[in-house]
Amino acid sequence: MQRSPAALARLGLRHDEPIRFRRNNTGRWVVGKVVGIEPDGSILLRDPDGSARSLRAEVVEIRRPGSQGRLRWRVVSDVAVTWEQLEMFGTDPVAPTLFDE
């Protein structure tokens, strides 16, 4: 499991940041705290009872500023930085050019 700030930053998260989820994907939202990232990419969090849970980024939400600056809940997979995945292909991201030089 990765708990480093750099590993969390790749998904746009911070340690002990409030995060919400639904138990069994139904019912009311429950607010917990971010702990780390599991090797499979799921997010490790603690619920209000102190129990650890590992959930996919598509089913948890964090608070981020919206278009008008007001905090709102957003799905982690929408907030996550995707540039890190380019390293898997062994190439550096290059800005497209209009003319060959």
mmCIF file with all atom_site columns, C-alpha atoms in Angstrom:
data_model
loop_
_atom_site.group_PDB
_atom_site.id
_atom_site.type_symbol
_atom_site.label_atom_id
_atom_site.label_alt_id
_atom_site.label_comp_id
_atom_site.label_asym_id
_atom_site.label_entity_id
_atom_site.label_seq_id
_atom_site.pdbx_PDB_ins_code
_atom_site.Cartn_x
_atom_site.Cartn_y
_atom_site.Cartn_z
_atom_site.occupancy
_atom_site.B_iso_or_equiv
_atom_site.pdbx_formal_charge
_atom_site.auth_seq_id
_atom_site.auth_comp_id
_atom_site.auth_asym_id
_atom_site.auth_atom_id
_atom_site.pdbx_PDB_model_num
ATOM 1   C CA . MET A 1 1   ? 0.000   0.000  0.000   1.00 0.00 ? 1   MET A CA 1
ATOM 2   C CA . GLN A 1 2   ? 1.215   3.491  -0.815  1.00 0.00 ? 2   GLN A CA 1
ATOM 3   C CA . ARG A 1 3   ? 0.686   6.231  1.760   1.00 0.00 ? 3   ARG A CA 1
ATOM 4   C CA . SER A 1 4   ? 3.157   8.771  0.441   1.00 0.00 ? 4   SER A CA 1
ATOM 5   C CA . PRO A 1 5   ? 1.879   12.231 -0.451  1.00 0.00 ? 5   PRO A CA 1
ATOM 6   C CA . ALA A 1 6   ? 3.218   11.761 -4.012  1.00 0.00 ? 6   ALA A CA 1
ATOM 7   C CA . ALA A 1 7   ? 1.206   8.566  -4.533  1.00 0.00 ? 7   ALA A CA 1
ATOM 8   C CA . LEU A 1 8   ? -1.952  10.235 -3.255  1.00 0.00 ? 8   LEU A CA 1
ATOM 9   C CA . ALA A 1 9   ? -1.287  13.346 -5.357  1.00 0.00 ? 9   ALA A CA 1
ATOM 10  C CA . ARG A 1 10  ? -1.377  11.219 -8.526  1.00 0.00 ? 10  ARG A CA 1
ATOM 11  C CA . LEU A 1 11  ? -5.091  10.749 -7.885  1.00 0.00 ? 11  LEU A CA 1
ATOM 12  C CA . GLY A 1 12  ? -5.558  14.294 -6.629  1.00 0.00 ? 12  GLY A CA 1
ATOM 13  C CA . LEU A 1 13  ? -5.935  13.215 -2.979  1.00 0.00 ? 13  LEU A CA 1
ATOM 14  C CA . ARG A 1 14  ? -4.414  14.213 0.354   1.00 0.00 ? 14  ARG A CA 1
ATOM 15  C CA . HIS A 1 15  ? -3.950  12.109 3.512   1.00 0.00 ? 15  HIS A CA 1
ATOM 16  C CA . ASP A 1 16  ? -6.858  12.425 6.017   1.00 0.00 ? 16  ASP A CA 1
ATOM 17  C CA . GLU A 1 17  ? -8.938  14.334 3.463   1.00 0.00 ? 17  GLU A CA 1
ATOM 18  C CA . PRO A 1 18  ? -12.708 13.805 3.833   1.00 0.00 ? 18  PRO A CA 1
ATOM 19  C CA . ILE A 1 19  ? -14.051 11.308 1.308   1.00 0.00 ? 19  ILE A CA 1
ATOM 20  C CA . ARG A 1 20  ? -17.555 9.925  0.988   1.00 0.00 ? 20  ARG A CA 1
ATOM 21  C CA . PHE A 1 21  ? -18.962 6.569  -0.111  1.00 0.00 ? 21  PHE A CA 1
ATOM 22  C CA . ARG A 1 22  ? -22.115 4.496  0.133   1.00 0.00 ? 22  ARG A CA 1
ATOM 23  C CA . ARG A 1 23  ? -22.187 1.203  2.006   1.00 0.00 ? 23  ARG A CA 1
ATOM 24  C CA . ASN A 1 24  ? -22.950 -1.552 -0.512  1.00 0.00 ? 24  ASN A CA 1
ATOM 25  C CA . ASN A 1 25  ? -23.426 1.226  -3.119  1.00 0.00 ? 25  ASN A CA 1
ATOM 26  C CA . THR A 1 26  ? -26.883 2.021  -1.709  1.00 0.00 ? 26  THR A CA 1
ATOM 27  C CA . GLY A 1 27  ? -28.349 4.220  0.972   1.00 0.00 ? 27  GLY A CA 1
ATOM 28  C CA . ARG A 1 28  ? -26.934 7.388  2.461   1.00 0.00 ? 28  ARG A CA 1
ATOM 29  C CA . TRP A 1 29  ? -23.476 8.787  1.901   1.00 0.00 ? 29  TRP A CA 1
ATOM 30  C CA . VAL A 1 30  ? -20.948 8.076  4.661   1.00 0.00 ? 30  VAL A CA 1
ATOM 31  C CA . VAL A 1 31  ? -17.981 10.422 5.146   1.00 0.00 ? 31  VAL A CA 1
ATOM 32  C CA . GLY A 1 32  ? -14.608 8.859  5.931   1.00 0.00 ? 32  GLY A CA 1
ATOM 33  C CA . LYS A 1 33  ? -10.933 9.833  5.593   1.00 0.00 ? 33  LYS A CA 1
ATOM 34  C CA . VAL A 1 34  ? -8.345  8.992  2.931   1.00 0.00 ? 34  VAL A CA 1
ATOM 35  C CA . VAL A 1 35  ? -5.530  6.721  4.141   1.00 0.00 ? 35  VAL A CA 1
ATOM 36  C CA . GLY A 1 36  ? -3.668  5.526  1.028   1.00 0.00 ? 36  GLY A CA 1
ATOM 37  C CA . ILE A 1 37  ? -3.677  3.758  -2.328  1.00 0.00 ? 37  ILE A CA 1
ATOM 38  C CA . GLU A 1 38  ? -3.754  -0.062 -2.557  1.00 0.00 ? 38  GLU A CA 1
ATOM 39  C CA . PRO A 1 39  ? -1.502  -1.927 -5.055  1.00 0.00 ? 39  PRO A CA 1
ATOM 40  C CA . ASP A 1 40  ? -4.535  -2.613 -7.276  1.00 0.00 ? 40  ASP A CA 1
ATOM 41  C CA . GLY A 1 41  ? -5.271  1.133  -7.497  1.00 0.00 ? 41  GLY A CA 1
ATOM 42  C CA . SER A 1 42  ? -8.226  1.192  -5.120  1.00 0.00 ? 42  SER A CA 1
ATOM 43  C CA . ILE A 1 43  ? -8.445  3.870  -2.443  1.00 0.00 ? 43  ILE A CA 1
ATOM 44  C CA . LEU A 1 44  ? -7.942  2.866  1.180   1.00 0.00 ? 44  LEU A CA 1
ATOM 45  C CA . LEU A 1 45  ? -10.093 4.872  3.570   1.00 0.00 ? 45  LEU A CA 1
ATOM 46  C CA . ARG A 1 46  ? -11.327 4.774  7.152   1.00 0.00 ? 46  ARG A CA 1
ATOM 47  C CA . ASP A 1 47  ? -15.046 5.023  7.843   1.00 0.00 ? 47  ASP A CA 1
ATOM 48  C CA . PRO A 1 48  ? -16.412 6.882  10.927  1.00 0.00 ? 48  PRO A CA 1
ATOM 49  C CA . ASP A 1 49  ? -16.268 3.630  12.951  1.00 0.00 ? 49  ASP A CA 1
ATOM 50  C CA . GLY A 1 50  ? -12.527 3.291  12.221  1.00 0.00 ? 50  GLY A CA 1
ATOM 51  C CA . SER A 1 51  ? -12.900 0.323  9.881   1.00 0.00 ? 51  SER A CA 1
ATOM 52  C CA . ALA A 1 52  ? -10.669 0.210  6.815   1.00 0.00 ? 52  ALA A CA 1
ATOM 53  C CA . ARG A 1 53  ? -12.232 -0.045 3.353   1.00 0.00 ? 53  ARG A CA 1
ATOM 54  C CA . SER A 1 54  ? -10.718 -0.316 -0.115  1.00 0.00 ? 54  SER A CA 1
ATOM 55  C CA . LEU A 1 55  ? -12.969 1.109  -2.802  1.00 0.00 ? 55  LEU A CA 1
ATOM 56  C CA . ARG A 1 56  ? -12.591 1.877  -6.503  1.00 0.00 ? 56  ARG A CA 1
ATOM 57  C CA . ALA A 1 57  ? -12.144 5.518  -7.489  1.00 0.00 ? 57  ALA A CA 1
ATOM 58  C CA . GLU A 1 58  ? -15.453 5.404  -9.419  1.00 0.00 ? 58  GLU A CA 1
ATOM 59  C CA . VAL A 1 59  ? -17.547 4.885  -6.264  1.00 0.00 ? 59  VAL A CA 1
ATOM 60  C CA . VAL A 1 60  ? -16.050 7.489  -3.902  1.00 0.00 ? 60  VAL A CA 1
ATOM 61  C CA . GLU A 1 61  ? -16.257 11.285 -3.939  1.00 0.00 ? 61  GLU A CA 1
ATOM 62  C CA . ILE A 1 62  ? -14.110 14.127 -2.612  1.00 0.00 ? 62  ILE A CA 1
ATOM 63  C CA . ARG A 1 63  ? -14.812 17.835 -2.237  1.00 0.00 ? 63  ARG A CA 1
ATOM 64  C CA . ARG A 1 64  ? -13.361 20.077 -4.900  1.00 0.00 ? 64  ARG A CA 1
ATOM 65  C CA . PRO A 1 65  ? -14.154 23.610 -6.074  1.00 0.00 ? 65  PRO A CA 1
ATOM 66  C CA . GLY A 1 66  ? -16.731 23.737 -8.852  1.00 0.00 ? 66  GLY A CA 1
ATOM 67  C CA . SER A 1 67  ? -16.872 26.127 -11.789 1.00 0.00 ? 67  SER A CA 1
ATOM 68  C CA . GLN A 1 68  ? -17.856 29.030 -9.533  1.00 0.00 ? 68  GLN A CA 1
ATOM 69  C CA . GLY A 1 69  ? -15.367 28.196 -6.772  1.00 0.00 ? 69  GLY A CA 1
ATOM 70  C CA . ARG A 1 70  ? -17.888 26.609 -4.413  1.00 0.00 ? 70  ARG A CA 1
ATOM 71  C CA . LEU A 1 71  ? -16.918 23.239 -2.898  1.00 0.00 ? 71  LEU A CA 1
ATOM 72  C CA . ARG A 1 72  ? -18.915 20.303 -4.193  1.00 0.00 ? 72  ARG A CA 1
ATOM 73  C CA . TRP A 1 73  ? -18.564 16.520 -4.141  1.00 0.00 ? 73  TRP A CA 1
ATOM 74  C CA . ARG A 1 74  ? -16.900 15.045 -7.245  1.00 0.00 ? 74  ARG A CA 1
ATOM 75  C CA . VAL A 1 75  ? -16.088 11.469 -8.203  1.00 0.00 ? 75  VAL A CA 1
ATOM 76  C CA . VAL A 1 76  ? -12.401 10.703 -7.597  1.00 0.00 ? 76  VAL A CA 1
ATOM 77  C CA . SER A 1 77  ? -11.975 9.156  -11.045 1.00 0.00 ? 77  SER A CA 1
ATOM 78  C CA . ASP A 1 78  ? -13.017 12.514 -12.583 1.00 0.00 ? 78  ASP A CA 1
ATOM 79  C CA . VAL A 1 79  ? -10.549 14.443 -10.427 1.00 0.00 ? 79  VAL A CA 1
ATOM 80  C CA . ALA A 1 80  ? -7.594  12.065 -10.846 1.00 0.00 ? 80  ALA A CA 1
ATOM 81  C CA . VAL A 1 81  ? -4.624  13.209 -12.883 1.00 0.00 ? 81  VAL A CA 1
ATOM 82  C CA . THR A 1 82  ? -4.310  10.982 -15.942 1.00 0.00 ? 82  THR A CA 1
ATOM 83  C CA . TRP A 1 83  ? -0.897  12.144 -17.213 1.00 0.00 ? 83  TRP A CA 1
ATOM 84  C CA . GLU A 1 84  ? 0.815   9.642  -14.915 1.00 0.00 ? 84  GLU A CA 1
ATOM 85  C CA . GLN A 1 85  ? -0.494  6.753  -17.033 1.00 0.00 ? 85  GLN A CA 1
ATOM 86  C CA . LEU A 1 86  ? 1.592   7.855  -20.015 1.00 0.00 ? 86  LEU A CA 1
ATOM 87  C CA . GLU A 1 87  ? 4.691   6.477  -18.268 1.00 0.00 ? 87  GLU A CA 1
ATOM 88  C CA . MET A 1 88  ? 3.352   2.945  -18.833 1.00 0.00 ? 88  MET A CA 1
ATOM 89  C CA . PHE A 1 89  ? 3.886   3.305  -22.578 1.00 0.00 ? 89  PHE A CA 1
ATOM 90  C CA . GLY A 1 90  ? 7.517   4.346  -22.242 1.00 0.00 ? 90  GLY A CA 1
ATOM 91  C CA . THR A 1 91  ? 7.155   7.669  -24.028 1.00 0.00 ? 91  THR A CA 1
ATOM 92  C CA . ASP A 1 92  ? 7.145   11.186 -22.779 1.00 0.00 ? 92  ASP A CA 1
ATOM 93  C CA . PRO A 1 93  ? 4.093   13.289 -23.570 1.00 0.00 ? 93  PRO A CA 1
ATOM 94  C CA . VAL A 1 94  ? 4.942   15.677 -26.387 1.00 0.00 ? 94  VAL A CA 1
ATOM 95  C CA . ALA A 1 95  ? 2.886   18.632 -27.458 1.00 0.00 ? 95  ALA A CA 1
ATOM 96  C CA . PRO A 1 96  ? 1.708   18.256 -31.043 1.00 0.00 ? 96  PRO A CA 1
ATOM 97  C CA . THR A 1 97  ? 3.290   20.571 -33.572 1.00 0.00 ? 97  THR A CA 1
ATOM 98  C CA . LEU A 1 98  ? 1.732   22.018 -36.686 1.00 0.00 ? 98  LEU A CA 1
ATOM 99  C CA . PHE A 1 99  ? 4.922   22.017 -38.755 1.00 0.00 ? 99  PHE A CA 1
ATOM 100 C CA . ASP A 1 100 ? 7.722   19.506 -39.094 1.00 0.00 ? 100 ASP A CA 1
ATOM 101 C CA . GLU A 1 101 ? 11.082  21.011 -38.285 1.00 0.00 ? 101 GLU A CA 1
#
